[in-house]
XYZ file of C-alpha atoms in Angstrom:
629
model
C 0.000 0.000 0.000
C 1.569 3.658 -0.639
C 2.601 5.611 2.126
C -0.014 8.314 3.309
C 0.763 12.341 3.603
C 0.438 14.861 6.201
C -3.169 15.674 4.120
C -4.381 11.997 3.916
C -3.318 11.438 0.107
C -1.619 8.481 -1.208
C 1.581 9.061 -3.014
C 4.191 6.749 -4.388
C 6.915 9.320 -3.346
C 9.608 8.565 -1.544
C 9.080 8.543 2.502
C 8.841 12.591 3.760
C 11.164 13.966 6.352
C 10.481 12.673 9.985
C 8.561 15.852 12.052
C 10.557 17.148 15.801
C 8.740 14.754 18.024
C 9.746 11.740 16.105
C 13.563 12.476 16.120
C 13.082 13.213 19.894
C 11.492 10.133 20.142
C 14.580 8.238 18.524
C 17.282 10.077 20.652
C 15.174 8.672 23.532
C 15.526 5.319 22.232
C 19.235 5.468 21.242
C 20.143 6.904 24.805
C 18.502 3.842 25.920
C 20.814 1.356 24.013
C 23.968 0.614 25.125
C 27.336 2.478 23.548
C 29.834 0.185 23.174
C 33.190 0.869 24.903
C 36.241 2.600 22.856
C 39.712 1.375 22.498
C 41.814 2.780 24.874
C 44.832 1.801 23.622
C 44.929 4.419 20.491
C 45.162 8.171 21.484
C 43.378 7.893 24.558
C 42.803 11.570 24.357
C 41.858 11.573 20.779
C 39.255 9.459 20.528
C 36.012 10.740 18.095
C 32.586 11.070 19.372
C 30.215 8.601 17.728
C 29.061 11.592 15.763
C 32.265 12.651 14.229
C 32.121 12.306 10.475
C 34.891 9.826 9.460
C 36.764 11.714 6.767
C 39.791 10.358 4.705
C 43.672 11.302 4.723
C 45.521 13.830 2.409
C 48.305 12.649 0.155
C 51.420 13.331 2.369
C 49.126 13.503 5.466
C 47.512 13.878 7.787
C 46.373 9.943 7.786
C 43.360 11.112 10.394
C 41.903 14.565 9.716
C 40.375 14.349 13.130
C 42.394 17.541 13.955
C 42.793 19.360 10.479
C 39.167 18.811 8.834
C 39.846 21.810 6.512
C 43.212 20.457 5.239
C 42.174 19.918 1.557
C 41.662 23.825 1.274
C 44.998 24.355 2.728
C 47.612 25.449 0.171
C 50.234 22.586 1.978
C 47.863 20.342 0.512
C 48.171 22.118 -3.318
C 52.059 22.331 -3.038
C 52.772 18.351 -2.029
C 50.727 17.900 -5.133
C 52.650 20.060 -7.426
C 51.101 23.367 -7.669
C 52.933 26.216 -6.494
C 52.016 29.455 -4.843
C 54.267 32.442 -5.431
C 55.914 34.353 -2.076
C 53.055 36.563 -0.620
C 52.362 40.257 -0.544
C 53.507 41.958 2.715
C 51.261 44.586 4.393
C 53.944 46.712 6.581
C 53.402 50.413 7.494
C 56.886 50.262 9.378
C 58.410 53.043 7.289
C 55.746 55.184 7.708
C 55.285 55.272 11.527
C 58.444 57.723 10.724
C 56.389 60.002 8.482
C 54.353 61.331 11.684
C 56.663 62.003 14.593
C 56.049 63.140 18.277
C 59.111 65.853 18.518
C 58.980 68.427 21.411
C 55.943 70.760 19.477
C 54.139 67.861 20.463
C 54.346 67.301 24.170
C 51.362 66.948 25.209
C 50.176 64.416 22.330
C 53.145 62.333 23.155
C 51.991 62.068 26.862
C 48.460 60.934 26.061
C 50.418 57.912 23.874
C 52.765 56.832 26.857
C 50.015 56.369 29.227
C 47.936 54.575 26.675
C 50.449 51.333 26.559
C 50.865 51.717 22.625
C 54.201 54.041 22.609
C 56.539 50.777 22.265
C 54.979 50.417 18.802
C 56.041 53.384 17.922
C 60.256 52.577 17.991
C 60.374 48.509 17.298
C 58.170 48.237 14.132
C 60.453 46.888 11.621
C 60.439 49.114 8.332
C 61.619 45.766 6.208
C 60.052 42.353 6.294
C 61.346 38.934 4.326
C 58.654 37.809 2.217
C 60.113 34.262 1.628
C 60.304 33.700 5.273
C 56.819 34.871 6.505
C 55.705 32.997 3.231
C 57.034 29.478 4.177
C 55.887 29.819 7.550
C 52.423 31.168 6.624
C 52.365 27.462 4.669
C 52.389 25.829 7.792
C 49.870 27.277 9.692
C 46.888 25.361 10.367
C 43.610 27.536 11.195
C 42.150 24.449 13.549
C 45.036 24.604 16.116
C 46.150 28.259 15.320
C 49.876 26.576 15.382
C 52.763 26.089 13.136
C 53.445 22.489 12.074
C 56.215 22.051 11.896
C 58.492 18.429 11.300
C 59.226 17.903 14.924
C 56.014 19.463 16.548
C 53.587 22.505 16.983
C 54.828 25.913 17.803
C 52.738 29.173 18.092
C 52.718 32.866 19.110
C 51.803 33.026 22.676
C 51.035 35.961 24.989
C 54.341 35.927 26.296
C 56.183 36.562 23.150
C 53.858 39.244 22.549
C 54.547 40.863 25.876
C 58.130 40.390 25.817
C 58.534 41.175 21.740
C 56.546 44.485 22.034
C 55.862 45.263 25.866
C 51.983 46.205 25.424
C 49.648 45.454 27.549
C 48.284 41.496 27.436
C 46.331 42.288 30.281
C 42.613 44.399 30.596
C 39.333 44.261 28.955
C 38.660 42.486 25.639
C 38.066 44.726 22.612
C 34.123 44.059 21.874
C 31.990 45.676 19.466
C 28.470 44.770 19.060
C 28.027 45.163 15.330
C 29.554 45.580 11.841
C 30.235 49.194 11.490
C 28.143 50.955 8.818
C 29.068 54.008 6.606
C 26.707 55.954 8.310
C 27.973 55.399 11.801
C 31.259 55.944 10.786
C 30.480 59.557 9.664
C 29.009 59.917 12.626
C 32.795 58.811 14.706
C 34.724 60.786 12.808
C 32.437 64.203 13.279
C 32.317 63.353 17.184
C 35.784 62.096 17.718
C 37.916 63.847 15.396
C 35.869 66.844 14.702
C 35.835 67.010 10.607
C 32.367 68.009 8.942
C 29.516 65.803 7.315
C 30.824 66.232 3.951
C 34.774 65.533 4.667
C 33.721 62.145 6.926
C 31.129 61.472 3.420
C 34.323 62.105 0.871
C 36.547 59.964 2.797
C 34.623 56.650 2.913
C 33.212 56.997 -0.204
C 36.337 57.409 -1.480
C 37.485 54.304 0.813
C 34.135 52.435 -0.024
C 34.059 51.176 3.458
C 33.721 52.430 6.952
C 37.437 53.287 6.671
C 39.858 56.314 5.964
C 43.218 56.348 4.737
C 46.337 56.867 6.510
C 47.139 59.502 4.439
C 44.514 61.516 5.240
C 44.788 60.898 8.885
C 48.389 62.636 8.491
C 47.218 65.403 6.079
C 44.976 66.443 8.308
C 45.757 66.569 12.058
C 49.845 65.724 12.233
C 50.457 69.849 11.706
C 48.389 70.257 15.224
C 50.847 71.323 18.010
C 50.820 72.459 21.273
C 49.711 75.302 20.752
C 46.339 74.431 19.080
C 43.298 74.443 21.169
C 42.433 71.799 23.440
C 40.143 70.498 21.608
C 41.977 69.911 18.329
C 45.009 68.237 20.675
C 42.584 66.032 21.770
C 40.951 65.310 18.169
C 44.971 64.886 16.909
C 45.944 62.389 19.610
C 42.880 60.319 18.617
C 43.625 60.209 15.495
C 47.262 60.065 16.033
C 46.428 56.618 17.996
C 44.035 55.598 15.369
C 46.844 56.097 13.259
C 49.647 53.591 15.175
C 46.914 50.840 15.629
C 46.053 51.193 11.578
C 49.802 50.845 11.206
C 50.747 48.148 13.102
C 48.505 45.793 15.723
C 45.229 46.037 13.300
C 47.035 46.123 9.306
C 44.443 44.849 7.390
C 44.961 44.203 3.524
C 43.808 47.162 2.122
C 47.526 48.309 2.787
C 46.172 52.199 3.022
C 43.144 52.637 4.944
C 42.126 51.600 9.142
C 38.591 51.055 10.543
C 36.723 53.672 11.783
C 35.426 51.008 14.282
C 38.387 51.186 16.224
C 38.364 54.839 17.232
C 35.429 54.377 19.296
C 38.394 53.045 21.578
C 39.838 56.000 21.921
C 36.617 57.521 22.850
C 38.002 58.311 26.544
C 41.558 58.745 26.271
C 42.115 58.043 29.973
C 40.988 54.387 29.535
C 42.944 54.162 26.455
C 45.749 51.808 28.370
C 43.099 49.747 29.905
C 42.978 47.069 26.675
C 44.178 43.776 26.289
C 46.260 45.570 23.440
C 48.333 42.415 23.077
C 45.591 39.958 22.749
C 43.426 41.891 20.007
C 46.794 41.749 18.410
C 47.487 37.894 18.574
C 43.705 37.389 17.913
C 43.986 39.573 14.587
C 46.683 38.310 13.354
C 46.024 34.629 13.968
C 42.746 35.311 11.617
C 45.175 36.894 8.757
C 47.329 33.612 8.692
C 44.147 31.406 8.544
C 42.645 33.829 5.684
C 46.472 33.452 3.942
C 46.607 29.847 4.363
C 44.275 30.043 1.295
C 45.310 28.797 -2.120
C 43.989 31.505 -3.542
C 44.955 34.216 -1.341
C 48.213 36.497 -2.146
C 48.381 38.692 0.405
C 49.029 38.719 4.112
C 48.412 41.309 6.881
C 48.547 41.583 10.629
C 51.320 43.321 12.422
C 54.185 41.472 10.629
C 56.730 42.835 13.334
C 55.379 40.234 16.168
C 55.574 37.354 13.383
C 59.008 38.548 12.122
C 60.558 38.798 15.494
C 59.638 35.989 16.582
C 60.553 33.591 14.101
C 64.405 35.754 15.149
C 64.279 34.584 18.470
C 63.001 30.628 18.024
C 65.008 30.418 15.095
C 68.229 32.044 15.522
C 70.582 29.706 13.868
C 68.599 30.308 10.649
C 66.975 33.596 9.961
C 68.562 36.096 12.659
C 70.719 39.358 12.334
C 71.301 40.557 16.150
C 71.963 44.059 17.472
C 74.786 43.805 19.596
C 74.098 46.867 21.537
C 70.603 45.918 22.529
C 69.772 46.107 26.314
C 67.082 44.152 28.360
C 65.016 46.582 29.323
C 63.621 47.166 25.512
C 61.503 45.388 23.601
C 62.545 42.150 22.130
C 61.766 42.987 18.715
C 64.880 45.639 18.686
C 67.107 43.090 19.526
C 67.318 41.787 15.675
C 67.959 44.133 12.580
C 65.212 43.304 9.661
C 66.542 42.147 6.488
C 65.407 40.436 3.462
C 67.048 37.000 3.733
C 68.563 35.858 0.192
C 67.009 32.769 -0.249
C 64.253 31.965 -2.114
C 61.000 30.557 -0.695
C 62.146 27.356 -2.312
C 64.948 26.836 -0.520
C 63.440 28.343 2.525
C 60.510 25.482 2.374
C 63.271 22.780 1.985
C 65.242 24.442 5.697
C 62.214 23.826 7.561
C 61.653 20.199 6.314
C 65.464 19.625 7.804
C 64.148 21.197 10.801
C 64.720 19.618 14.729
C 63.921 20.446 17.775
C 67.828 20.845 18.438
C 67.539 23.934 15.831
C 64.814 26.033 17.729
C 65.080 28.288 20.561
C 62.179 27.060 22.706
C 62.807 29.567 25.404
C 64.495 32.366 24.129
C 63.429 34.986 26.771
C 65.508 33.413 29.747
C 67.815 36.696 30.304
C 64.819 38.993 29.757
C 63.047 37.904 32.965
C 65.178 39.735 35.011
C 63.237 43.221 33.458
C 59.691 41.852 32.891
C 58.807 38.148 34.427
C 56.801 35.466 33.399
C 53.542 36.722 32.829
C 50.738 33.787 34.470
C 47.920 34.978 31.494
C 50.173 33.444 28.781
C 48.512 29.700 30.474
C 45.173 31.225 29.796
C 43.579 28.271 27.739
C 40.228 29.517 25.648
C 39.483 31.964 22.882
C 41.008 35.522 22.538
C 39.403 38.194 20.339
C 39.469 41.265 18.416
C 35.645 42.786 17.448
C 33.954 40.614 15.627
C 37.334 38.268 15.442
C 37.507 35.371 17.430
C 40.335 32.717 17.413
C 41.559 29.706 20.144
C 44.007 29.847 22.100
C 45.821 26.837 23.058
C 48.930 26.982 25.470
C 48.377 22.911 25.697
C 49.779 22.407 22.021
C 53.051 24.316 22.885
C 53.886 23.377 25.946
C 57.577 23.294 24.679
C 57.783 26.946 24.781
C 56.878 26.972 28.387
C 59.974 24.355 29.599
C 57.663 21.344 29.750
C 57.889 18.246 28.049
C 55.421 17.919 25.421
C 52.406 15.738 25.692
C 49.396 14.551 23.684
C 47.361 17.855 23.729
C 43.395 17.040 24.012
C 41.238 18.333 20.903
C 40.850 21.674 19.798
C 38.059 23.471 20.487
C 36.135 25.587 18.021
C 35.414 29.187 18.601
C 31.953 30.631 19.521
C 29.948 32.478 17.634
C 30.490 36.800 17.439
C 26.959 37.189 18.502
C 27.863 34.989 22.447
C 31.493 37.610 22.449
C 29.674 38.628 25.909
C 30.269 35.159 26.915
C 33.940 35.437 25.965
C 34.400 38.374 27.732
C 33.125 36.792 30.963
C 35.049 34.257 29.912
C 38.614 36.489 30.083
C 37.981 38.616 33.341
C 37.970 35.368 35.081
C 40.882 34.042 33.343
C 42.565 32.936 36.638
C 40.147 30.639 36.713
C 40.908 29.237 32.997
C 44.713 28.324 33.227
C 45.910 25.611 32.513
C 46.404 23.693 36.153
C 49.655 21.608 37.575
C 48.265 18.451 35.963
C 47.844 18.991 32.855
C 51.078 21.160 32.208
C 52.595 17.503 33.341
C 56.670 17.581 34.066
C 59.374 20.459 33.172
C 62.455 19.885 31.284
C 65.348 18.969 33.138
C 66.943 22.301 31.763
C 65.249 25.154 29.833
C 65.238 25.538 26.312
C 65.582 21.551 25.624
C 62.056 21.084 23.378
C 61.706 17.615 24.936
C 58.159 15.572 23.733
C 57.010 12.101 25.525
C 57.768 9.495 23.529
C 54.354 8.741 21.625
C 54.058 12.054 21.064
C 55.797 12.224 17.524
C 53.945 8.695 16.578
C 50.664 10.330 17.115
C 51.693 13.943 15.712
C 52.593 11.989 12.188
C 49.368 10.696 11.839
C 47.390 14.024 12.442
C 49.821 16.432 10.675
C 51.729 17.218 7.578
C 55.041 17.595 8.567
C 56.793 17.834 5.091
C 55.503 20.125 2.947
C 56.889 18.724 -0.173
C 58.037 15.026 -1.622
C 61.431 14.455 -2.142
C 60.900 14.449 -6.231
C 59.633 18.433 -5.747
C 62.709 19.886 -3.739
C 65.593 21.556 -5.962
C 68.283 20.219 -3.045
C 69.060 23.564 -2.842
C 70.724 24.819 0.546
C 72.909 27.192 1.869
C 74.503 24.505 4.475
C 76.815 21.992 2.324
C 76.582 19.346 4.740
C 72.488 19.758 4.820
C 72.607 19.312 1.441
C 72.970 15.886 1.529
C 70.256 13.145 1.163
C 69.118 11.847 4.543
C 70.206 8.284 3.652
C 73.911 9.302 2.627
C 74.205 11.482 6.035
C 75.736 9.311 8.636
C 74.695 9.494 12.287
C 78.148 11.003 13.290
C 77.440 13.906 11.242
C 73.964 14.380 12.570
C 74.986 14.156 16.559
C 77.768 16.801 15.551
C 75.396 19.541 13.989
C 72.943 19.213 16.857
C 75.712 19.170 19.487
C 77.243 22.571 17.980
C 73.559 23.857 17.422
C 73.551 23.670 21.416
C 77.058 24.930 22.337
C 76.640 28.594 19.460
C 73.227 28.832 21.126
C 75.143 29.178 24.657
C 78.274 31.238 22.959
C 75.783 33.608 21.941
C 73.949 34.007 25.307
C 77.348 35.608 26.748
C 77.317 35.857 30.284
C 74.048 36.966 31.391
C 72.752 33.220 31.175
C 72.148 31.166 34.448
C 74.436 28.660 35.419
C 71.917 26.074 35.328
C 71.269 26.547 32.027
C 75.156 26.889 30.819
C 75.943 23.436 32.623
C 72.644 21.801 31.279
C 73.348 22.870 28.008
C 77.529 21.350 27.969
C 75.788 18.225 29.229
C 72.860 18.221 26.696
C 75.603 18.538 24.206
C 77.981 16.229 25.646
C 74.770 13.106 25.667
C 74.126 13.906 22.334
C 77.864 13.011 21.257
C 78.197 10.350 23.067
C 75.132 8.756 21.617
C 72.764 9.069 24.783
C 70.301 11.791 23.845
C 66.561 12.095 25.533
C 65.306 13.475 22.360
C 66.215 10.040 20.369
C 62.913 8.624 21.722
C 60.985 11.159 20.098
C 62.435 10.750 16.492
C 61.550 8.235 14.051
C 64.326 6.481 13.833
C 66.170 6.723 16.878
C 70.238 6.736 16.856
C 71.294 3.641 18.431
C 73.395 4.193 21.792
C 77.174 2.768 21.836
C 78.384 -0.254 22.458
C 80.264 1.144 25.741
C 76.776 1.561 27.321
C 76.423 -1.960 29.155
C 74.509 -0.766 31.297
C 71.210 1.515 31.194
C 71.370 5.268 31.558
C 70.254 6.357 34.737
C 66.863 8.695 34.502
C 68.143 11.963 36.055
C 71.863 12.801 34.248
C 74.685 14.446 36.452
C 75.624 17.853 35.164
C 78.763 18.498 32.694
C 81.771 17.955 34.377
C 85.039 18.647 32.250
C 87.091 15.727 31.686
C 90.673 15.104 32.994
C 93.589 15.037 30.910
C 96.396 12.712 31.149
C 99.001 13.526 28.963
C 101.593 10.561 28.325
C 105.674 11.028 29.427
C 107.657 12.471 27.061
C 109.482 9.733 24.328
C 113.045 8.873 24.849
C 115.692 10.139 22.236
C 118.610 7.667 22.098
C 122.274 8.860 22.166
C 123.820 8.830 18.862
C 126.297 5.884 18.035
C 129.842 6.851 18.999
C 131.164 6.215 15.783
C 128.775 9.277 14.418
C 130.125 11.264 12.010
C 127.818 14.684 11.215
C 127.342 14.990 7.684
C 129.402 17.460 5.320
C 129.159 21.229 5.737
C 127.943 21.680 2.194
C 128.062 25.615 1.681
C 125.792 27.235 -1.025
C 127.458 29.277 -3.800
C 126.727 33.208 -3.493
C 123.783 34.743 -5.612
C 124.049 36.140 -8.666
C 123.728 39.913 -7.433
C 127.056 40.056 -5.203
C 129.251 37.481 -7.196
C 132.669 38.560 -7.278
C 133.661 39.696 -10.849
C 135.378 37.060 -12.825
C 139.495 37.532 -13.330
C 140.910 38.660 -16.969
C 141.630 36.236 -18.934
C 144.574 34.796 -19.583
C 146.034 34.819 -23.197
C 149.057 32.471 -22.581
C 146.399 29.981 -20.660
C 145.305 27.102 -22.729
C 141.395 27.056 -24.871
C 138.431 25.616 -22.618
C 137.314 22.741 -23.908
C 134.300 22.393 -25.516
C 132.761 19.170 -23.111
C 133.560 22.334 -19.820
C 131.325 24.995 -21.892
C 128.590 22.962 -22.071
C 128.258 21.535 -18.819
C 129.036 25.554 -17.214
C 126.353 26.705 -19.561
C 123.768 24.278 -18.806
C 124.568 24.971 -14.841
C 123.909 28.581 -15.358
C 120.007 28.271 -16.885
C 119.275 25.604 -14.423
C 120.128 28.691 -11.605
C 118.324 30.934 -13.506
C 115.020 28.512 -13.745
C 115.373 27.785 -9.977
């Protein structure tokens, strides 16, 4: 018989849709039945819930797309298959931070600034940024973990580089706004806040066709005011002069000229100006401009390029870094290193960071800078930071590397709410004492800092859930700057690998002069000195782990004894015989005189017999065998 409809008609369609009741009804029945229990053996904290979607792997990884669902939009996933993406478009307003200055005219501007928190912007902006380097790393950013993956792990921007690469404030109120700004509200900001007229606010984002203006016209118009302008224009000029810095540098979008109007409703009451989270709208904004460039499609990448620049500098010293030798403590990190384009191609740079270990990075480069600014305990803050409307994880869990712990399995990521709950969020961050990550799950610390130590099923679950090479071998061009690195993995001998991470370690402590503690000078000799001798930690986290020497009979013991220097014996001195008493010393043979102070030859005699002819030759072939010599 055919099925019946909802109006009582008989219909040889197929069966309709099933109404609310009778899926409630059937979540009631399959709550009744019993779930069956999981393996616990694989990833215990990675198991799916019975409602994941099973989805396949990606050539060249990740096997389980558990973690990276969106990895076949990812431009990794274009380039292992051939295609290639040129080096991206930088957006950097470095060099023209210098085209608005705060000289002496300008006093009372230049107050307002230092009490808002933003002033350190204003000096460690880099003018130049590398495009191959921000490109290759922008390749290995995955938008689900807001990490770098990277062959040996996951590393990310946390909120204690930002506060030691650009000393804002990480600390404060969220920035929230409610809405997209419209045109019309915009006008409105700019006549309230920075006093222009209806038709000059009208002009300008028509001309920007958004709620924007141009940088341009923010310095046209209000960098001439002085001191001795009104009050009232001082006070339009430092908001825009503010609006100017953020449009610059923490909030570059890629329009490369113009900055939301939205964001001078901040500056609203200049006395609350340093009360922001300035550092965490930062890392929130441009974590969302390195998922957006992740893109295949995308050419172009913005955010404040500084933080990303310097800290790639101080993980990655041994590759990318130019240090200022006169830099002091007290200053932001980010002046520490002088910007430069590197020379290599993004090529080659792709093919450095598939050689990359975890003896080349820097895990903890900020040891000698806690003497001027400590630890700050909001960089364990595990949930979402946010900028507006921008939302984007945070997860300290993933990296705990950079914190001197050993790395663990991290649980799943979590997905970001929704704009319209960012009152949640902000709940959410005033209580962020309450949201660190606690003893437990930040499990053990390294036995010295700076070692990048991972358990040892970390690396066999991370290949399974990550693309760690970006390219197959038949892609790369074997170009490298390193002639030793340029050899094939199977033709480099283990020797040769022990000895580039041992000398990795022992620059790395040259370098640190003698500001660094002893703790970590003598962990870092004895890190070195395992590694030679074949008994490294880190082996169990590798693939294919070194095997130890033969003189091991024994096991290592779990806790090593610090670096002591060896002693040397040096052997007796070897016994010279007497000569023989019958020794003669060999003739005195005495060289004839050069040619310049020879004496001159005697007349010759004319009563003295004719040389013979045999004599002349043998004196003449004498004389152009001294002349060759």
């Amino acid at each position: 018989m055919p099925p019946r409809t909802r109006g009582g008609y008989t219909s040889t369609a197929p069966r309709r849709r099933p109404t609310g009741s009778e899926r409630r009804r059937r979540v009631q029945l399959r709550e009744v039945e019993p779930v069956p229990d999981r393996d616990p053996v694989e990833h215990p904290q990675h198991d799916r819930d019975e409602t994941d979607e099973v989805l396949e792997g990606a050539p060249g990884g990740p096997i389980d797309r558990c973690i990276l669902r969106s990895f076949h939009k990812h431009v990794a996933a274009k380039i292992w298959l051939g295609e290639d993406r040129a080096p991206l478009k930088l957006v950097n307003h470095g060099a023209k931070l210098q085209l608005w200055v705060l000289d002496a005219e300008r006093s009372r501007i230049s107050e307002t600034v230092q009490r808002s928190g933003l002033a350190p912007l204003i000096s460690c902006s880099h003018r130049v940024a590398s495009r191959p380097m921000l490109s290759a790393f922008c390749e290995r950013w995955q938008p689900e973990t807001t990490t770098f993956h990277l062959p040996f792990g996951e590393m990310t921007i946390t909120l204690d580089d930002v506060a030691s690469i650009l000393h804002i404030p990480i600390t404060g109120s969220m920035i929230s706004f409610s809405l997209p700004l419209r045109v019309d509200d915009a006008n409105a900001l700019l006549v309230e806040l920075l006093g222009t007229t209806d038709v000059e606010a009208s002009r300008e984002t028509e001309q920007c066709r958004s709620p924007s203006v141009r940088l341009l016209w923010l310095r046209e118009n209000f960098s001439t005011i002085t001191d001795v302008s009104s009050a009232d224009d001082i006070e339009f000029a430092t908001r825009a002069f503010l609006l100017h810095l953020v449009g610059c540098t923490l909030f570059a979008d890629k329009s490369a000229t113009s900055v939301g109007v939205v964001y001078l409703e901040l500056f609203r009451d200049l006395s609350m100006v340093g009360r922001y989270a300035w550092g965490a709208a930062c890392l929130a904004f441009l974590y969302r401009q390195l998922t957006t460039a992740t893109r295949f499609e995308v050419r172009q990448l913005g955010g404040y390029l500084t933080l990303l620049q310097a800290w790639i500098y101080e993980h990655f010293p041994e590759m990318f870094s130019s240090p200022d030798l006169s830099y002091i403590e007290s200053r932001p990190r980010a002046l520490r290193w002088r910007p430069h384009v590197i020379p290599d191609s993004l090529q080659s740079v792709r093919e450095r960071l598939d050689r990359l270990q975890s003896s080349d990075v820097c895990c903890e480069p900020y040891v000698d800078h806690r003497v001027e600014h400590p630890f700050p305990d909001i960089a364990w803050f595990s949930g979402c930071i946010k900028c507006g409307l921008v939302v984007e994880p945070y997860h300290p869990e993933r990296v705990l590397r950079q914190f001197g712990y050993i790395q663990t399995i991290p649980p799943r990521p979590f997905a970001p709410p929704r704009p319209e709950r960012s009152i949640l969020l902000d709940q959410y961050w005033e209580r962020w004492t309450d949201h660190v990550l606690t003893d437990q799950s930040r499990g053990r610390r390294c036995q010295y800092s700076g070692s990048g130590k991972s358990v040892a099923e970390y690396m066999a679950w991370y290949d399974r859930i990550s693309h760690r090479i970006l390219q197959p071998p038949h892609l790369r061009s074997g170009f490298t700057t390193d002639a030793r690195s340029s050899l094939p993995s199977h033709t480099a001998s283990t020797s040769d690998s022990r000895n580039a991470r041992a000398l990795t370690l022992l620059r790395r402590v040259i370098s640190g002069g003698r500001q660094q503690s002893g703790d970590y000078f003598w962990g870092a000799l004895n890190e070195a000195h395992s590694i030679l001798v074949g008994s490294d930690e880190t082996s169990a986290s590798h693939s294919t782990p070194s095997p130890a020497p033969a003189s091991h009979s024994t096991p290592l013991p779990a806790t090593r004894p610090f670096f002591s220097p060896p002693t040397f014996v040096y052997p007796p001195p070897a016994s010279v015989d007497p000569p023989p008493a019958s020794y003669d010393p060999p003739p005195l043979i005495v060289p004839p005189p050069p040619a310049s102070v020879a004496p001159p030859a005697p007349a010759a005699d004319p009563s003295a017999p004719a040389p013979d002819s045999t004599t002349c030759t043998a004196v003449y072939v004498r004389s152009k065998r001294k002349k060759k010599t």
